[in-house]
Short mmCIF file of C-alpha atoms in Angstrom, two decimals:
data_model
loop_
_atom_site.label_atom_id
_atom_site.label_comp_id
_atom_site.label_asym_id
_atom_site.label_seq_id
_atom_site.Cartn_x
_atom_site.Cartn_y
_atom_site.Cartn_z
CA UNK A 235 0.00 0.00 0.00
CA UNK A 236 1.16 3.49 -0.79
CA UNK A 237 2.23 5.52 2.22
CA UNK A 238 0.02 8.47 3.19
CA UNK A 239 0.73 11.67 1.26
CA UNK A 240 1.18 15.06 2.93
CA UNK A 241 0.92 18.29 0.95
CA UNK A 242 3.27 20.88 2.47
CA UNK A 243 2.91 24.64 1.97
CA UNK A 244 5.54 27.27 2.78
CA UNK A 245 5.09 31.03 2.39
CA UNK A 246 6.76 32.43 5.51
CA UNK A 247 9.22 34.67 3.70
CA UNK A 248 10.22 35.06 0.08
CA UNK A 249 9.60 31.58 -1.30
CA UNK A 250 6.24 30.29 -2.44
CA UNK A 251 6.64 26.53 -2.14
CA UNK A 252 4.53 23.38 -2.23
CA UNK A 253 5.59 19.75 -1.98
CA UNK A 254 4.15 16.27 -1.72
CA UNK A 255 5.93 13.88 0.64
CA UNK A 256 5.00 10.23 1.20
CA UNK A 257 5.30 8.72 4.66
CA UNK A 258 7.25 11.67 6.01
CA UNK A 259 10.39 10.84 4.07
CA UNK A 260 9.92 10.24 0.33
CA UNK A 261 9.82 13.48 -1.67
CA UNK A 262 7.46 13.05 -4.62
CA UNK A 263 7.64 16.72 -5.59
CA UNK A 264 9.27 19.85 -4.22
CA UNK A 265 8.29 23.01 -6.10
CA UNK A 266 9.84 26.35 -5.16
CA UNK A 267 8.84 29.49 -7.04
CA UNK A 268 11.74 31.61 -5.95
CA UNK A 269 11.21 35.32 -5.62
CA UNK A 270 14.86 36.13 -5.15
CA UNK A 271 15.31 37.74 -8.61
CA UNK A 272 12.52 40.18 -7.73
CA UNK A 273 14.19 41.02 -4.44
CA UNK A 274 17.73 41.36 -5.66
CA UNK A 275 17.23 44.88 -6.94
CA UNK A 276 15.83 45.94 -3.55
CA UNK A 277 18.69 44.53 -1.48
CA UNK A 278 16.37 42.47 0.69
CA UNK A 279 12.99 40.85 0.98
CA UNK A 280 10.28 43.37 0.21
CA UNK A 281 7.22 42.17 2.06
CA UNK A 282 4.48 43.82 0.04
CA UNK A 283 5.94 42.39 -3.11
CA UNK A 284 6.39 39.06 -1.34
CA UNK A 285 2.73 38.83 -0.25
CA UNK A 286 1.40 39.84 -3.62
CA UNK A 287 3.55 37.32 -5.39
CA UNK A 288 2.63 34.58 -2.95
CA UNK A 289 -1.01 35.19 -3.86
CA UNK A 290 -0.23 35.11 -7.55
CA UNK A 291 1.91 31.99 -7.36
CA UNK A 292 0.41 29.77 -4.68
CA UNK A 293 -2.31 27.99 -6.71
CA UNK A 294 0.04 27.35 -9.58
CA UNK A 295 2.74 26.01 -7.27
CA UNK A 296 0.26 23.65 -5.55
CA UNK A 297 -1.03 22.38 -8.92
CA UNK A 298 2.51 21.75 -10.10
CA UNK A 299 3.43 19.91 -6.90
CA UNK A 300 0.46 17.56 -7.35
CA UNK A 301 1.20 17.05 -11.03
CA UNK A 302 4.87 16.23 -10.44
CA UNK A 303 3.88 13.84 -7.65
CA UNK A 304 1.42 12.26 -10.05
CA UNK A 305 -1.46 12.54 -7.60
CA UNK A 306 -4.68 14.47 -7.09
CA UNK A 307 -6.18 16.33 -4.12
CA UNK A 308 -8.19 13.20 -3.33
CA UNK A 309 -5.00 11.19 -2.74
CA UNK A 310 -3.76 13.49 0.03
CA UNK A 311 -3.91 12.41 3.67
CA UNK A 312 -3.40 15.88 5.15
CA UNK A 313 -2.37 19.47 4.43
CA UNK A 314 0.64 20.86 6.35
CA UNK A 315 1.39 24.57 6.44
CA UNK A 316 3.92 26.90 8.05
CA UNK A 317 2.00 29.17 10.43
CA UNK A 318 4.99 31.01 11.91
CA UNK A 319 7.36 32.56 12.58
CA UNK A 320 7.69 34.85 9.57
CA UNK A 321 6.14 37.81 7.82
CA UNK A 322 2.48 38.01 8.74
CA UNK A 323 1.15 38.96 5.29
CA UNK A 324 3.18 36.25 3.62
CA UNK A 325 2.28 33.58 6.20
CA UNK A 326 -1.42 34.35 5.79
CA UNK A 327 -1.33 33.40 2.11
CA UNK A 328 -0.14 29.89 2.92
CA UNK A 329 -2.35 29.52 6.01
CA UNK A 330 -5.50 30.59 4.17
CA UNK A 331 -4.71 28.41 1.17
CA UNK A 332 -4.17 25.41 3.44
CA UNK A 333 -7.34 26.08 5.43
CA UNK A 334 -9.36 26.40 2.25
CA UNK A 335 -8.00 23.14 0.88
CA UNK A 336 -8.53 21.32 4.18
CA UNK A 337 -12.11 22.53 4.42
CA UNK A 338 -13.01 21.93 0.78
CA UNK A 339 -11.40 18.49 0.69
CA UNK A 340 -12.42 17.43 4.18
CA UNK A 341 -8.78 16.62 5.00
CA UNK A 342 -6.97 17.25 8.28
CA UNK A 343 -4.85 20.39 8.64
CA UNK A 344 -1.56 20.46 10.52
CA UNK A 345 0.27 23.63 11.59
CA UNK A 346 4.04 23.55 11.37
CA UNK A 347 6.63 25.73 13.13
CA UNK A 348 9.04 27.02 10.48
CA UNK A 349 12.14 26.45 12.63
CA UNK A 350 11.18 22.82 13.32
CA UNK A 351 10.46 22.39 9.61
CA UNK A 352 14.09 23.34 8.89
CA UNK A 353 15.17 20.62 11.32
CA UNK A 354 12.81 18.13 9.63
CA UNK A 355 14.64 18.67 6.30
CA UNK A 356 17.19 16.25 7.79
CA UNK A 357 14.54 13.54 8.25
CA UNK A 358 14.01 13.52 4.48
CA UNK A 359 17.55 12.43 3.77
CA UNK A 360 18.97 10.90 6.93
CA UNK A 361 18.16 8.28 9.49
CA UNK A 362 18.59 10.38 12.64
CA UNK A 363 19.56 8.70 15.88
CA UNK A 364 18.42 10.52 19.00
CA UNK A 365 19.21 12.33 21.19
CA UNK A 366 20.37 14.93 18.71
CA UNK A 367 21.56 18.51 18.87
CA UNK A 368 20.48 20.75 16.02
CA UNK A 369 21.76 24.14 14.92
CA UNK A 370 19.19 26.11 12.92
CA UNK A 371 20.79 29.16 11.32
CA UNK A 372 18.99 31.30 8.77
CA UNK A 373 18.07 34.90 7.95
CA UNK A 374 15.60 35.06 10.80
CA UNK A 375 16.82 32.45 13.27
CA UNK A 376 19.88 31.18 15.07
CA UNK A 377 18.90 28.53 17.58
CA UNK A 378 20.39 25.46 19.20
CA UNK A 379 17.88 22.72 19.91
CA UNK A 380 18.06 19.50 21.86
CA UNK A 381 15.87 16.77 20.41
CA UNK A 382 14.90 13.48 21.98
CA UNK A 383 12.67 12.42 19.09
CA UNK A 384 11.50 13.73 15.72
CA UNK A 385 8.85 15.93 17.27
CA UNK A 386 10.23 16.78 20.67
CA UNK A 387 12.64 19.68 20.81
CA UNK A 388 13.77 21.97 23.58
CA UNK A 389 15.56 25.25 23.04
CA UNK A 390 19.09 25.36 24.45
CA UNK A 391 19.90 28.86 23.27
CA UNK A 392 19.26 31.39 20.56
CA UNK A 393 20.53 34.71 19.34
CA UNK A 394 20.06 37.66 21.66
CA UNK A 395 19.97 40.15 18.80
CA UNK A 396 20.61 39.51 15.09
CA UNK A 397 20.34 36.12 13.37
CA UNK A 398 23.46 34.76 11.66
CA UNK A 399 21.90 35.09 8.19
CA UNK A 400 20.85 38.66 8.95
CA UNK A 401 24.46 39.49 9.85
CA UNK A 402 25.55 38.00 6.50
CA UNK A 403 22.95 40.13 4.66
CA UNK A 404 23.89 43.35 6.45
CA UNK A 405 27.64 42.88 6.11
CA UNK A 406 27.15 42.04 2.41
CA UNK A 407 25.24 45.30 2.09
CA UNK A 408 27.93 47.47 3.72
CA UNK A 409 30.55 45.73 1.56
CA UNK A 410 28.38 46.29 -1.53
CA UNK A 411 28.31 42.58 -2.33
CA UNK A 412 24.58 42.32 -3.07
CA UNK A 413 21.70 40.08 -1.99
CA UNK A 414 21.30 37.37 -0.82
CA UNK A 415 24.20 38.08 1.51
CA UNK A 416 25.12 34.51 2.49
CA UNK A 417 26.30 33.23 -0.90
CA UNK A 418 27.78 36.67 -1.73
CA UNK A 419 29.99 36.69 1.39
CA UNK A 420 30.85 33.00 0.92
CA UNK A 421 32.05 33.75 -2.61
CA UNK A 422 33.94 36.97 -1.76
CA UNK A 423 35.62 35.22 1.18
CA UNK A 424 37.21 32.65 -1.14
CA UNK A 425 39.83 35.20 -2.18
CA UNK A 426 40.28 36.70 1.29
CA UNK A 427 42.43 36.10 4.36
CA UNK A 428 40.26 34.96 7.31
CA UNK A 429 42.90 36.18 9.77
CA UNK A 430 43.24 39.68 8.29
CA UNK A 431 40.86 41.19 10.86
CA UNK A 432 40.23 40.00 14.39
CA UNK A 433 36.48 40.46 14.70
CA UNK A 434 34.74 39.68 18.02
CA UNK A 435 33.27 36.27 18.81
CA UNK A 436 30.46 36.86 21.32
CA UNK A 437 30.05 34.44 24.25
CA UNK A 438 33.09 32.50 23.07
CA UNK A 439 34.75 30.56 25.88
CA UNK A 440 31.65 30.70 28.07
CA UNK A 441 31.00 27.03 28.66
CA UNK A 442 27.63 27.51 30.34
CA UNK A 443 26.01 29.53 27.56
CA UNK A 444 24.40 28.44 24.30
CA UNK A 445 23.45 31.99 23.40
CA UNK A 446 24.56 33.83 20.31
CA UNK A 447 25.04 37.51 19.49
CA UNK A 448 25.94 38.82 16.06
CA UNK A 449 25.05 42.49 16.51
CA UNK A 450 28.44 43.38 18.02
CA UNK A 451 30.22 41.59 15.18
CA UNK A 452 28.19 43.56 12.64
CA UNK A 453 29.04 46.83 14.43
CA UNK A 454 32.70 45.85 14.56
CA UNK A 455 32.80 45.26 10.79
CA UNK A 456 31.11 48.63 10.21
CA UNK A 457 33.49 50.41 12.62
CA UNK A 458 36.51 48.82 10.97
CA UNK A 459 35.40 49.91 7.51
CA UNK A 460 34.58 53.39 8.79
CA UNK A 461 37.91 53.82 10.58
CA UNK A 462 39.87 52.65 7.54
CA UNK A 463 38.03 55.02 5.22
CA UNK A 464 38.72 57.91 7.60
CA UNK A 465 42.42 57.13 7.40
CA UNK A 466 42.14 57.06 3.64
CA UNK A 467 42.74 53.31 3.44
CA UNK A 468 40.77 51.18 1.02
CA UNK A 469 39.53 48.04 2.80
CA UNK A 470 40.01 44.75 1.00
CA UNK A 471 36.44 43.41 0.74
CA UNK A 472 37.59 39.83 0.36
CA UNK A 473 39.63 40.01 3.58
CA UNK A 474 36.75 41.63 5.47
CA UNK A 475 34.29 39.03 4.13
CA UNK A 476 36.63 36.14 4.98
CA UNK A 477 37.40 37.43 8.49
CA UNK A 478 33.72 38.14 9.20
CA UNK A 479 32.66 34.70 7.95
CA UNK A 480 35.36 33.05 10.05
CA UNK A 481 34.10 34.86 13.16
CA UNK A 482 30.51 33.68 12.55
CA UNK A 483 31.59 30.13 11.80
CA UNK A 484 33.91 29.95 14.84
CA UNK A 485 31.08 30.82 17.21
CA UNK A 486 28.53 28.52 15.54
CA UNK A 487 31.00 25.62 15.58
CA UNK A 488 32.09 26.23 19.19
CA UNK A 489 28.56 26.42 20.59
CA UNK A 490 27.23 23.48 18.58
CA UNK A 491 30.17 21.35 19.59
CA UNK A 492 29.73 22.34 23.23
CA UNK A 493 26.01 21.50 23.13
CA UNK A 494 26.71 18.12 21.53
CA UNK A 495 29.26 17.31 24.25
CA UNK A 496 27.15 18.51 27.19
CA UNK A 497 24.08 16.66 25.89
CA UNK A 498 26.10 13.67 24.69
CA UNK A 499 24.26 13.82 21.37
CA UNK A 500 24.31 10.77 19.11
CA UNK A 501 24.02 12.97 16.06
CA UNK A 502 24.39 16.65 15.26
CA UNK A 503 22.06 18.24 12.72
CA UNK A 504 22.56 21.40 10.75
CA UNK A 505 19.59 23.23 9.22
CA UNK A 506 18.47 26.56 7.77
CA UNK A 507 19.84 28.68 4.94
CA UNK A 508 23.20 29.33 6.63
CA UNK A 509 23.75 25.55 6.66
CA UNK A 510 24.52 25.95 2.96
CA UNK A 511 27.67 27.91 3.91
CA UNK A 512 30.63 25.79 2.85
CA UNK A 513 33.05 26.92 5.55
CA UNK A 514 30.51 26.17 8.28
CA UNK A 515 29.87 22.67 6.95
CA UNK A 516 33.58 21.86 6.57
CA UNK A 517 34.72 23.16 9.93
CA UNK A 518 31.80 21.79 11.91
CA UNK A 519 32.21 18.37 10.30
CA UNK A 520 35.96 18.31 11.04
CA UNK A 521 35.59 19.40 14.66
CA UNK A 522 32.76 16.96 15.35
CA UNK A 523 34.71 14.14 13.75
CA UNK A 524 37.53 14.88 16.24
CA UNK A 525 34.93 14.36 18.99
CA UNK A 526 33.73 11.12 17.40
CA UNK A 527 30.39 12.59 16.34
CA UNK A 528 28.69 12.67 13.00
CA UNK A 529 27.31 15.79 11.37
CA UNK A 530 24.19 15.48 9.25
CA UNK A 531 22.96 18.24 7.01
CA UNK A 532 20.47 18.41 4.18
CA UNK A 533 21.54 19.15 0.59
CA UNK A 534 21.48 22.94 -0.13
CA UNK A 535 18.06 22.79 -1.86
CA UNK A 536 16.55 21.54 1.41
CA UNK A 537 18.48 24.06 3.57
CA UNK A 538 16.79 27.14 2.19
CA UNK A 539 13.04 27.57 2.54
CA UNK A 540 11.07 24.77 0.87
CA UNK A 541 7.83 22.90 1.42
CA UNK A 542 9.16 19.33 1.53
CA UNK A 543 10.54 20.11 4.99
CA UNK A 544 7.12 21.41 6.02
CA UNK A 545 5.48 18.19 4.84
CA UNK A 546 8.14 16.17 6.70
CA UNK A 547 7.51 18.09 9.94
CA UNK A 548 3.77 17.84 9.33
CA UNK A 549 4.02 14.06 9.04
CA UNK A 550 4.80 13.64 12.73
CA UNK A 551 1.85 15.86 13.69
CA UNK A 552 -0.36 13.84 11.35
CA UNK A 553 0.74 10.53 12.84
CA UNK A 554 0.09 11.86 16.35
CA UNK A 555 -3.26 13.28 15.14
CA UNK A 556 -2.32 16.74 16.34
CA UNK A 557 -4.56 18.58 13.94
CA UNK A 558 -5.11 22.32 13.68
CA UNK A 559 -8.59 23.87 13.57
CA UNK A 560 -9.93 25.99 10.74
CA UNK A 561 -9.45 28.97 13.04
CA UNK A 562 -5.68 28.62 12.57
CA UNK A 563 -3.99 32.01 12.30
CA UNK A 564 -0.55 33.17 11.22
CA UNK A 565 1.74 33.62 14.21
CA UNK A 566 4.56 36.04 13.29
CA UNK A 567 6.45 35.50 16.56
CA UNK A 568 6.53 31.88 17.63
CA UNK A 569 9.39 31.83 20.09
CA UNK A 570 8.16 29.41 22.71
CA UNK A 571 6.57 26.60 20.70
CA UNK A 572 9.40 24.14 20.47
CA UNK A 573 7.46 21.02 21.09
CA UNK A 574 4.78 19.82 18.75
CA UNK A 575 1.51 19.95 20.64
CA UNK B 88 12.40 70.20 23.15
CA UNK B 89 15.65 68.45 22.50
CA UNK B 90 17.96 66.54 24.78
CA UNK B 91 21.33 65.13 23.81
CA UNK B 92 22.78 62.31 25.89
CA UNK B 93 26.06 60.51 25.34
CA UNK B 94 26.56 56.86 26.29
CA UNK B 95 29.97 55.22 26.38
CA UNK B 96 28.97 51.60 25.95
CA UNK B 97 26.06 49.37 24.94
CA UNK B 98 24.92 48.79 28.52
CA UNK B 99 24.39 52.52 29.00
CA UNK B 100 22.37 52.78 25.80
CA UNK B 101 20.15 49.92 26.97
CA UNK B 102 19.82 51.50 30.45
CA UNK B 103 18.75 54.80 28.89
CA UNK B 104 16.15 52.94 26.84
CA UNK B 105 14.92 51.27 30.02
CA UNK B 106 14.53 54.62 31.78
CA UNK B 107 12.55 55.93 28.82
CA UNK B 108 10.46 52.74 28.77
CA UNK B 109 9.47 53.24 32.42
CA UNK B 110 8.19 56.74 31.61
CA UNK B 111 6.08 55.75 28.60
CA UNK B 112 2.29 55.75 28.61
CA UNK B 113 -0.14 53.40 26.77
CA UNK B 114 -0.32 54.48 23.14
CA UNK B 115 3.15 56.08 23.16
CA UNK B 116 5.21 56.07 19.96
CA UNK B 117 8.99 56.17 19.61
CA UNK B 118 10.53 56.79 16.19
CA UNK B 119 14.09 55.47 16.28
CA UNK B 120 16.84 56.10 13.77
CA UNK B 121 20.54 55.55 13.33
CA UNK B 122 22.90 53.81 10.93
CA UNK B 123 23.48 50.05 10.79
CA UNK B 124 25.23 49.04 13.99
CA UNK B 125 24.40 52.27 15.85
CA UNK B 126 22.53 50.38 18.57
CA UNK B 127 18.86 50.80 17.71
CA UNK B 128 17.90 47.29 18.79
CA UNK B 129 19.95 47.74 21.98
CA UNK B 130 17.96 50.89 22.85
CA UNK B 131 14.71 49.11 21.88
CA UNK B 132 15.58 46.23 24.20
CA UNK B 133 15.97 48.74 27.03
CA UNK B 134 12.58 50.27 26.25
CA UNK B 135 11.05 46.79 26.33
CA UNK B 136 12.67 46.07 29.70
CA UNK B 137 11.31 49.40 30.99
CA UNK B 138 7.87 48.18 29.92
CA UNK B 139 8.44 44.95 31.88
CA UNK B 140 8.80 42.71 28.83
CA UNK B 141 10.54 39.54 30.03
CA UNK B 142 10.89 37.67 26.71
CA UNK B 143 14.07 38.01 24.61
CA UNK B 144 14.01 41.17 22.48
CA UNK B 145 15.85 40.48 19.23
CA UNK B 146 16.19 42.24 15.90
CA UNK B 147 12.91 42.40 13.94
CA UNK B 148 14.73 42.99 10.62
CA UNK B 149 13.52 39.67 9.25
CA UNK B 150 10.03 39.60 10.77
CA UNK B 151 9.47 43.38 10.50
CA UNK B 152 7.38 43.36 13.67
CA UNK B 153 7.96 41.62 16.98
CA UNK B 154 5.03 41.96 19.38
CA UNK B 155 5.73 41.50 23.09
CA UNK B 156 3.61 41.59 26.21
CA UNK B 157 4.81 43.80 29.05
CA UNK B 158 2.77 46.04 31.35
CA UNK B 159 1.29 47.15 28.01
CA UNK B 160 1.77 45.52 24.58
CA UNK B 161 5.11 46.47 23.03
CA UNK B 162 5.22 46.62 19.21
CA UNK B 163 8.79 46.62 17.91
CA UNK B 164 8.97 47.48 14.20
CA UNK B 165 11.98 47.50 11.88
CA UNK B 166 11.45 49.13 8.49
CA UNK B 167 15.00 48.43 7.22
CA UNK B 168 13.82 46.22 4.39
CA UNK B 169 10.83 48.27 3.30
CA UNK B 170 11.07 50.43 0.21
CA UNK B 171 7.57 51.78 -0.39
CA UNK B 172 5.10 53.54 1.87
CA UNK B 173 2.27 51.23 0.76
CA UNK B 174 4.10 48.33 2.41
CA UNK B 175 3.41 49.96 5.78
CA UNK B 176 -0.30 49.30 5.30
CA UNK B 177 0.37 45.59 4.73
CA UNK B 178 2.15 45.52 8.07
CA UNK B 179 -0.91 46.81 9.91
CA UNK B 180 1.31 49.44 11.50
CA UNK B 181 -1.55 51.95 11.84
CA UNK B 182 -3.52 49.63 14.11
CA UNK B 183 -0.54 49.44 16.44
CA UNK B 184 0.21 53.19 16.34
CA UNK B 185 -3.44 53.97 17.14
CA UNK B 186 -3.69 51.25 19.80
CA UNK B 187 -3.03 51.21 23.53
CA UNK B 188 0.35 49.55 23.36
CA UNK B 189 3.74 51.20 22.97
CA UNK B 190 5.07 51.25 19.41
CA UNK B 191 8.76 51.63 18.65
CA UNK B 192 9.69 52.02 14.99
CA UNK B 193 13.28 51.49 13.81
CA UNK B 194 14.21 53.26 10.54
CA UNK B 195 11.09 55.47 10.72
CA UNK B 196 12.94 58.31 8.93
CA UNK B 197 12.77 56.30 5.68
CA UNK B 198 9.12 57.38 5.51
CA UNK B 199 9.05 60.94 6.91
CA UNK B 200 5.70 61.86 5.37
CA UNK B 201 3.98 58.82 6.88
CA UNK B 202 4.82 59.30 10.54
CA UNK B 203 2.74 62.34 11.43
CA UNK B 204 1.65 61.06 14.86
CA UNK B 205 2.96 62.88 17.94
CA UNK B 206 6.00 60.90 19.00
CA UNK B 207 9.31 60.85 20.78
CA UNK B 208 12.03 60.87 18.13
CA UNK B 209 15.34 59.25 19.03
CA UNK B 210 18.37 59.43 16.76
CA UNK B 211 21.50 57.47 17.60
CA UNK B 212 24.84 58.57 16.16
CA UNK B 213 28.10 56.73 16.39
CA UNK B 214 30.86 58.76 18.07
CA UNK B 215 33.55 56.12 18.22
CA UNK B 216 33.64 52.35 18.49
CA UNK B 217 31.29 52.15 21.46
CA UNK B 218 30.41 55.78 22.24
CA UNK B 219 27.01 56.89 21.03
CA UNK B 220 25.22 60.22 20.97
CA UNK B 221 21.46 59.97 21.44
CA UNK B 222 19.34 62.91 20.37
CA UNK B 223 15.87 62.81 21.92
CA UNK B 224 13.34 65.21 20.44
CA UNK B 225 9.74 65.93 21.39
CA UNK B 226 7.21 68.57 20.41
CA UNK B 227 3.90 67.56 21.90
CA UNK B 228 3.10 67.93 25.58
CA UNK B 229 3.12 64.30 26.77
CA UNK B 230 6.45 63.59 25.17
CA UNK B 231 8.01 66.84 26.41
CA UNK B 232 6.95 65.76 29.91
CA UNK B 233 8.75 62.47 29.41
CA UNK B 234 11.94 64.29 28.41
CA UNK B 235 11.64 66.59 31.43
CA UNK B 236 11.18 63.60 33.73
CA UNK B 237 14.18 61.95 32.09
CA UNK B 238 16.39 64.97 32.81
CA UNK B 239 15.13 65.24 36.40
CA UNK B 240 15.92 61.59 37.01
CA UNK B 241 19.48 61.77 35.70
#
């Protein structure tokens, strides 16, 4: 018998995405209508444009996901949707689409936390042995989670100010490297010296803290550039990018490694858009290998926002029959819901 | 009325925000400006603490609006990524500005013609690696009273 199919929907930021996943692990389709080209000229995600485009794209994306999965609405077992955190106008497009489908089709609706969906991207490609420690790093989030099963996570620590991906975007902007900032800095850093500038590493060496802070690092990069320009020196963008990236990676690696040791994690998971950063993957993998631990991370297409991860996270809620009502609303700030309920 | 205050490190900027937060009334609006890295979110965190918000106060650059519950609701906006005034309507910013919570808007000066509400305007300028100059400006009565109370308390 065919495993139950979950339709996942993701519209929390700049991607309109729909996917069909069988049994919580087999991706039958994963359609992402990226809006990045629209945003590039604005140097960031422009929410009004994002919401409008979500509305224009969502039905088409859903139809394509079903077609590629070679199934119809009738074949679906449930509809899973990201209900937060994210941009409220954008989230509402996905939430209302999912509610409409659930009501019209008489199928159960499950509400997925975007951060846990990033984690669930790993379940699509790896057999995860628990307990696990997971680092979720993206434009809007930088969190360390401790997981005892696929749908039970507790927050160990998170950023106190800016997310890691946000720091990448802002530093890319002050260096004039363009948007999205992550890949731009990654690329510029290739030609740079990561030891050229000694940028601060917040909370480094504090063995009782799993918190992050990237605001001071951002300010330090800006101050450095400002001070050099005042002296008439031309900063080497590649060196700044490489040194900045090294500072971010050092802190992420140190804290993740510390959490894995303290929690004696069987596996360490990486998730979120920043997980696509090559230096982070390499250095975290090497350091964890020294500790005798394995690092798992999804392929880049599953690191950035997508709907297959939403369907994967929704699978566990479906199995546990933790359904959402048709009064489901978008929740822009979802900072305490770490356990599926 | 204008008041210029210098802080020498981040903790002082947050403490000043906290003092201001304690003096704010339901419905108050703060328009907050300053370059990237000036310390806007640090000041905003202080305001939130002054309003008895216990939850972490982080940058709303990505989410545009973080809503917190303190002794009154605290709406923390960040307009960094917005380009057009119409996008402010999508955010539902008017509902917050007209409501009984406290609204703090980072990068408000990007849309000078939009923010016509009486408000306390705070501009943070970098005066060195950690030294900041905060210019607090108020015209209408309630906000002038806040500035006077701030000076008395210092």
